[in-house]
Amino acid sequence: MDSFLRNSATGCRVDEAFTMDDLVDSISADTSGLRCGHVQLRIIFIMPVFSTTAATLTAYAPKRKKTVYILSSMHSVIQTDNTTKRKPNTVTLYNTTKCGVDVMDQMVREYTVRTGTWRWPVAVFYNMIDMAALNAHVLYQACIGRQERRVDFLVELGRELANSHMCAKKARKEQLLRTQPSTPSPGKRAMCQVKHQCKNNHATVRCVHCYRYTCGRKAKWLLSGTSSDKEEKEPGTNGMSSRDR
């Protein structure tokens, strides 16, 4: 939990995917905020009201063959209204505040990194990234004091996160070009590693940028001359040194 949520009276509403007794205990240890969640119907409880020192579980049947379970750490005593539906106060509070969960789900699905996968840990990881990006956008607007388009924020966030990795990759590539020769030792041949419209050709030169063995279909080559000032040859010569022609 962030520092501004600790020891605060901020309410927390979650849906059935995250409602469990262990989560209530964990949040209660971090903050004094109020929690109210909806339990999925696959969990079966016998008692209509089940309470512990940390949370209270309410079973409410608004219709026949339909039961709703509400887990709350806010209410120690369950009260019902005077209407014919006899709705508990936990259900009434959840219905008035559950729109925040639906809005968050809608915003997360609008711009998501999720893709098709059969591995549930990967799906959980995608969901964590989506919610972290949404929370970052909300905190960013609160810090700067103005509204900003979420798509622009996500693009800039992705660019900043990838910038460090791109700079490190570029530095490693430059270091590799400085420490290793531009052409292999005389007589050494290797299979073309670019595989771009190539039928397993053999090559004796390497690419300027990726330092992989490439055949004549690659556009840019590094000259293998003896001068210290290395430069690229004109495109009309196919970018190959006189030794290779």
CSV table of C-alpha atoms in Angstrom, one decimal, residues 15-182:
chain,number,residue,atom,x,y,z
A,15,ASP,CA,-15.3,-7.5,-6.9
A,16,GLU,CA,-15.6,-11.3,-6.5
A,17,ALA,CA,-12.2,-12.0,-8.1
A,18,PHE,CA,-10.3,-10.4,-5.2
A,19,THR,CA,-12.7,-10.9,-2.3
A,20,MET,CA,-11.2,-13.3,0.3
A,21,ASP,CA,-10.6,-13.4,4.0
A,22,ASP,CA,-6.8,-13.4,3.7
A,23,LEU,CA,-6.9,-10.2,1.7
A,24,VAL,CA,-9.1,-8.5,4.4
A,25,ASP,CA,-6.5,-9.4,7.0
A,26,SER,CA,-3.7,-8.2,4.9
A,27,ILE,CA,-5.3,-4.9,4.1
A,28,SER,CA,-6.3,-4.4,7.8
A,29,ALA,CA,-2.7,-4.8,8.8
A,30,ASP,CA,-1.6,-2.0,6.4
A,31,THR,CA,-4.4,0.6,6.7
A,32,SER,CA,-7.5,1.4,8.7
A,33,GLY,CA,-9.5,1.8,5.5
A,34,LEU,CA,-12.9,0.3,5.1
A,35,ARG,CA,-13.4,-2.7,2.8
A,36,CYS,CA,-16.5,-4.2,1.3
A,37,GLY,CA,-16.4,-6.9,-1.4
A,38,HIS,CA,-18.6,-9.2,-3.3
A,39,VAL,CA,-18.0,-13.0,-2.9
A,40,GLN,CA,-18.4,-15.2,-5.9
A,41,LEU,CA,-21.3,-17.7,-5.9
A,42,ARG,CA,-18.9,-20.7,-6.1
A,43,ILE,CA,-18.2,-20.3,-2.4
A,44,ILE,CA,-21.0,-21.8,-0.3
A,45,PHE,CA,-21.8,-20.7,3.2
A,46,ILE,CA,-24.4,-22.2,5.5
A,47,MET,CA,-25.0,-19.3,7.9
A,48,PRO,CA,-26.7,-16.1,6.6
A,49,VAL,CA,-24.3,-14.0,8.7
A,50,PHE,CA,-20.8,-15.1,9.6
A,51,SER,CA,-18.5,-12.8,11.5
A,52,THR,CA,-14.9,-12.7,12.8
A,53,THR,CA,-12.8,-10.1,14.5
A,54,ALA,CA,-11.7,-8.7,11.2
A,55,ALA,CA,-14.7,-9.1,8.8
A,56,THR,CA,-18.4,-9.9,8.5
A,57,LEU,CA,-19.9,-12.1,5.8
A,58,THR,CA,-23.6,-11.5,4.8
A,59,ALA,CA,-25.7,-13.9,2.7
A,60,TYR,CA,-28.6,-12.1,1.0
A,61,ALA,CA,-31.1,-13.8,-1.4
A,62,PRO,CA,-32.9,-11.1,-3.4
A,63,LYS,CA,-34.4,-13.6,-5.8
A,64,ARG,CA,-35.2,-17.3,-5.7
A,65,LYS,CA,-32.2,-19.5,-6.5
A,66,LYS,CA,-29.9,-16.5,-6.3
A,67,THR,CA,-27.8,-15.6,-3.3
A,68,VAL,CA,-25.3,-12.7,-3.0
A,69,TYR,CA,-22.5,-12.8,-0.5
A,70,ILE,CA,-21.0,-9.6,0.9
A,71,LEU,CA,-17.7,-9.6,2.8
A,72,SER,CA,-17.1,-6.4,4.8
A,73,SER,CA,-14.7,-5.3,7.4
A,74,MET,CA,-16.6,-2.0,7.9
A,75,HIS,CA,-19.7,-3.5,9.6
A,76,SER,CA,-19.6,-5.3,12.9
A,77,VAL,CA,-23.4,-5.4,13.1
A,78,ILE,CA,-25.7,-6.2,10.2
A,79,GLN,CA,-29.0,-4.3,10.0
A,80,THR,CA,-31.8,-4.5,7.5
A,81,ASP,CA,-34.1,-1.8,6.2
A,82,ASN,CA,-37.8,-1.6,6.8
A,83,THR,CA,-38.8,-2.3,3.2
A,84,THR,CA,-40.3,-5.6,1.9
A,85,LYS,CA,-36.9,-6.7,0.5
A,86,ARG,CA,-35.3,-6.5,3.9
A,87,LYS,CA,-32.0,-5.5,2.4
A,88,PRO,CA,-28.9,-5.6,4.7
A,89,ASN,CA,-26.9,-2.4,5.1
A,90,THR,CA,-23.8,-4.1,3.7
A,91,VAL,CA,-25.6,-4.8,0.4
A,92,THR,CA,-27.0,-1.2,0.3
A,93,LEU,CA,-23.5,0.3,0.8
A,94,TYR,CA,-22.0,-2.0,-1.8
A,95,ASN,CA,-24.6,-1.1,-4.4
A,96,THR,CA,-24.0,2.6,-3.9
A,97,THR,CA,-20.2,2.3,-4.3
A,98,LYS,CA,-19.7,-0.6,-6.7
A,99,CYS,CA,-19.7,1.7,-9.7
A,100,GLY,CA,-16.0,2.4,-9.0
A,101,VAL,CA,-15.1,-1.2,-9.7
A,102,ASP,CA,-17.1,-1.3,-12.9
A,103,VAL,CA,-15.5,2.0,-14.1
A,104,MET,CA,-12.0,0.7,-13.4
A,105,ASP,CA,-12.7,-2.5,-15.3
A,106,GLN,CA,-14.0,-0.5,-18.3
A,107,MET,CA,-10.9,1.8,-18.3
A,108,VAL,CA,-8.5,-1.2,-17.9
A,109,ARG,CA,-10.1,-3.0,-20.9
A,110,GLU,CA,-9.9,0.2,-23.1
A,111,TYR,CA,-6.1,0.2,-23.1
A,112,THR,CA,-4.7,-3.2,-22.1
A,113,VAL,CA,-1.5,-5.2,-22.7
A,114,ARG,CA,-3.4,-8.5,-22.4
A,115,THR,CA,-3.2,-11.0,-25.1
A,116,GLY,CA,-4.4,-14.6,-25.6
A,117,THR,CA,-2.7,-17.0,-23.2
A,118,TRP,CA,-3.6,-20.3,-21.5
A,119,ARG,CA,-1.2,-19.7,-18.6
A,120,TRP,CA,-3.1,-18.1,-15.7
A,121,PRO,CA,0.1,-16.6,-14.1
A,122,VAL,CA,0.7,-14.7,-17.3
A,123,ALA,CA,-2.9,-13.5,-17.3
A,124,VAL,CA,-2.6,-12.3,-13.7
A,125,PHE,CA,0.7,-10.5,-14.7
A,126,TYR,CA,-1.1,-8.7,-17.6
A,127,ASN,CA,-3.9,-7.6,-15.2
A,128,MET,CA,-1.3,-6.3,-12.7
A,129,ILE,CA,0.3,-4.2,-15.4
A,130,ASP,CA,-3.0,-2.8,-16.6
A,131,MET,CA,-4.0,-1.8,-13.1
A,132,ALA,CA,-0.6,-0.4,-12.3
A,133,ALA,CA,-0.7,1.8,-15.4
A,134,LEU,CA,-4.2,3.1,-14.5
A,135,ASN,CA,-3.2,3.9,-10.9
A,136,ALA,CA,-0.1,5.7,-12.2
A,137,HIS,CA,-2.2,7.8,-14.4
A,138,VAL,CA,-4.5,8.8,-11.6
A,139,LEU,CA,-1.6,9.6,-9.3
A,140,TYR,CA,0.1,11.6,-12.0
A,141,GLN,CA,-2.9,13.8,-12.5
A,142,ALA,CA,-3.2,14.3,-8.8
A,143,CYS,CA,0.4,15.4,-8.6
A,144,ILE,CA,0.4,17.8,-11.5
A,145,GLY,CA,-3.1,19.2,-10.8
A,146,ARG,CA,-4.5,19.0,-14.3
A,147,GLN,CA,-6.1,16.5,-16.6
A,148,GLU,CA,-4.1,14.6,-19.2
A,149,ARG,CA,-5.2,12.1,-21.9
A,150,ARG,CA,-4.7,8.6,-20.7
A,151,VAL,CA,-3.5,7.4,-24.1
A,152,ASP,CA,-0.8,10.1,-24.2
A,153,PHE,CA,0.3,9.2,-20.6
A,154,LEU,CA,0.5,5.5,-21.5
A,155,VAL,CA,2.6,6.2,-24.6
A,156,GLU,CA,5.0,8.4,-22.7
A,157,LEU,CA,5.1,5.9,-19.8
A,158,GLY,CA,6.0,3.0,-22.2
A,159,ARG,CA,8.7,5.1,-23.9
A,160,GLU,CA,10.3,6.0,-20.6
A,161,LEU,CA,10.3,2.4,-19.4
A,162,ALA,CA,11.8,1.2,-22.6
A,163,ASN,CA,14.3,4.0,-23.0
A,164,SER,CA,16.7,2.6,-20.4
A,165,HIS,CA,16.7,-0.8,-22.0
A,166,MET,CA,17.2,0.7,-25.5
A,167,CYS,CA,20.1,2.8,-24.3
A,168,ALA,CA,21.8,-0.2,-22.6
A,169,LYS,CA,21.3,-2.3,-25.7
A,170,LYS,CA,22.8,0.4,-27.9
A,171,ALA,CA,25.8,0.7,-25.6
A,172,ARG,CA,26.4,-3.1,-25.7
A,173,LYS,CA,26.2,-3.0,-29.5
A,174,GLU,CA,28.8,-0.2,-29.7
A,175,GLN,CA,31.0,-2.0,-27.2
A,176,LEU,CA,30.8,-5.1,-29.3
A,177,LEU,CA,31.8,-3.3,-32.5
A,178,ARG,CA,34.8,-1.7,-30.8
A,179,THR,CA,36.1,-4.9,-29.3
A,180,GLN,CA,35.5,-7.3,-32.2
A,181,PRO,CA,36.8,-7.0,-35.8
A,182,SER,CA,34.4,-6.0,-38.5
